[in-house]
Amino acid sequence: MMSDWRDRLKLAEGDTLKLLHSKSTGFMQETDVETYEIRASNGSVSGTVIFTDHTAVKGFKRTLCVVQRSTAGEILIDEAWTA
C-alpha cells in the first residue's frame, strides 16, 4: 500500500497542517497544487508545504511532489515520485 505524502514531512510533535489554498493548473487542469502552513502546537507558523499532483495527459502517469520549507525559506524536503 502506498504511504500518504504527509508521511514524508519532517514535523515536530503536535504540528498540524492548515490548507491555505488549492488550485488546478495546465491547459487541461492536469496539475493540482495545494499550499499548506505548518502550525506548531502553540499556533505559530513553523513552515510551509506545497504538494503537487500531476497527471500526464498522454499515458495518465501520475507524478507527485512535496516541498517543505522552514519559515526562513530553507528547503527541508523536496521529493518527487510516481504513483
Coordinates of C-alpha atoms in Angstrom, one line a residue:
M1 CA 0.0 0.0 0.0
M2 CA 1.3 3.4 -0.9
S3 CA 2.1 5.7 2.0
D4 CA 0.5 9.1 2.3
W5 CA 2.6 12.1 1.2
R6 CA 2.3 13.6 4.6
D7 CA 4.4 10.7 6.0
R8 CA 7.4 12.2 4.1
L9 CA 7.3 15.5 6.0
K10 CA 9.6 16.5 8.9
L11 CA 7.0 17.5 11.5
A12 CA 7.6 18.1 15.2
E13 CA 5.2 16.5 17.8
G14 CA 1.9 18.5 17.8
D15 CA 2.5 20.1 14.4
T16 CA -0.6 20.3 12.1
L17 CA -1.2 21.3 8.5
K18 CA -3.6 24.1 7.6
L19 CA -4.7 24.2 3.9
L20 CA -4.2 27.8 2.7
H21 CA -5.4 27.3 -0.9
S22 CA -5.6 24.8 -3.8
K23 CA -5.7 25.2 -7.5
S24 CA -5.6 23.3 -10.7
T25 CA -3.3 24.4 -13.5
G26 CA -2.4 23.3 -17.0
F27 CA -4.3 23.5 -20.2
M28 CA -6.5 20.5 -19.2
Q29 CA -6.3 21.3 -15.4
E30 CA -4.0 18.2 -15.1
T31 CA -2.0 19.6 -12.2
D32 CA -3.4 20.0 -8.7
V33 CA -1.4 22.3 -6.3
E34 CA -2.1 22.5 -2.6
T35 CA -0.4 25.0 -0.3
Y36 CA -0.3 24.4 3.5
E37 CA 1.0 26.2 6.5
I38 CA 2.7 24.1 9.2
R39 CA 1.3 25.2 12.6
A40 CA 3.2 24.4 15.8
S41 CA 1.2 23.3 18.9
N42 CA 1.3 26.9 20.2
G43 CA -0.4 28.2 17.0
S44 CA 2.7 29.8 15.4
V45 CA 3.6 29.1 11.8
S46 CA 6.7 26.9 11.6
G47 CA 6.9 26.4 7.8
T48 CA 5.1 25.8 4.5
V49 CA 4.3 22.8 2.3
I50 CA 3.5 22.7 -1.4
F51 CA 2.0 19.4 -2.6
T52 CA 1.7 18.9 -6.4
D53 CA -0.2 16.0 -8.1
H54 CA 0.3 16.0 -11.9
T55 CA -1.4 13.5 -14.2
A56 CA 0.2 13.2 -17.7
V57 CA -2.3 13.8 -20.5
K58 CA -0.6 11.1 -22.5
G59 CA -0.4 7.8 -20.6
F60 CA -2.1 9.1 -17.4
K61 CA 1.0 8.6 -15.4
R62 CA 0.9 10.5 -12.0
T63 CA 3.8 12.4 -10.6
L64 CA 3.6 13.6 -7.0
C65 CA 5.9 16.2 -5.5
V66 CA 6.2 17.6 -2.0
V67 CA 8.3 20.6 -1.0
Q68 CA 8.6 21.6 2.7
R69 CA 10.3 24.9 3.7
S70 CA 11.1 26.4 7.1
T71 CA 9.8 29.9 7.9
A72 CA 13.3 31.1 6.8
G73 CA 12.7 29.6 3.4
E74 CA 15.2 26.7 3.8
I75 CA 14.1 23.6 1.9
L76 CA 13.7 20.7 4.3
I77 CA 12.1 18.2 1.9
D78 CA 12.0 18.2 -1.9
E79 CA 10.8 14.8 -3.2
A80 CA 9.1 13.6 -6.3
W81 CA 7.8 10.2 -7.1
T82 CA 5.3 8.4 -9.4
A83 CA 2.1 6.8 -8.4

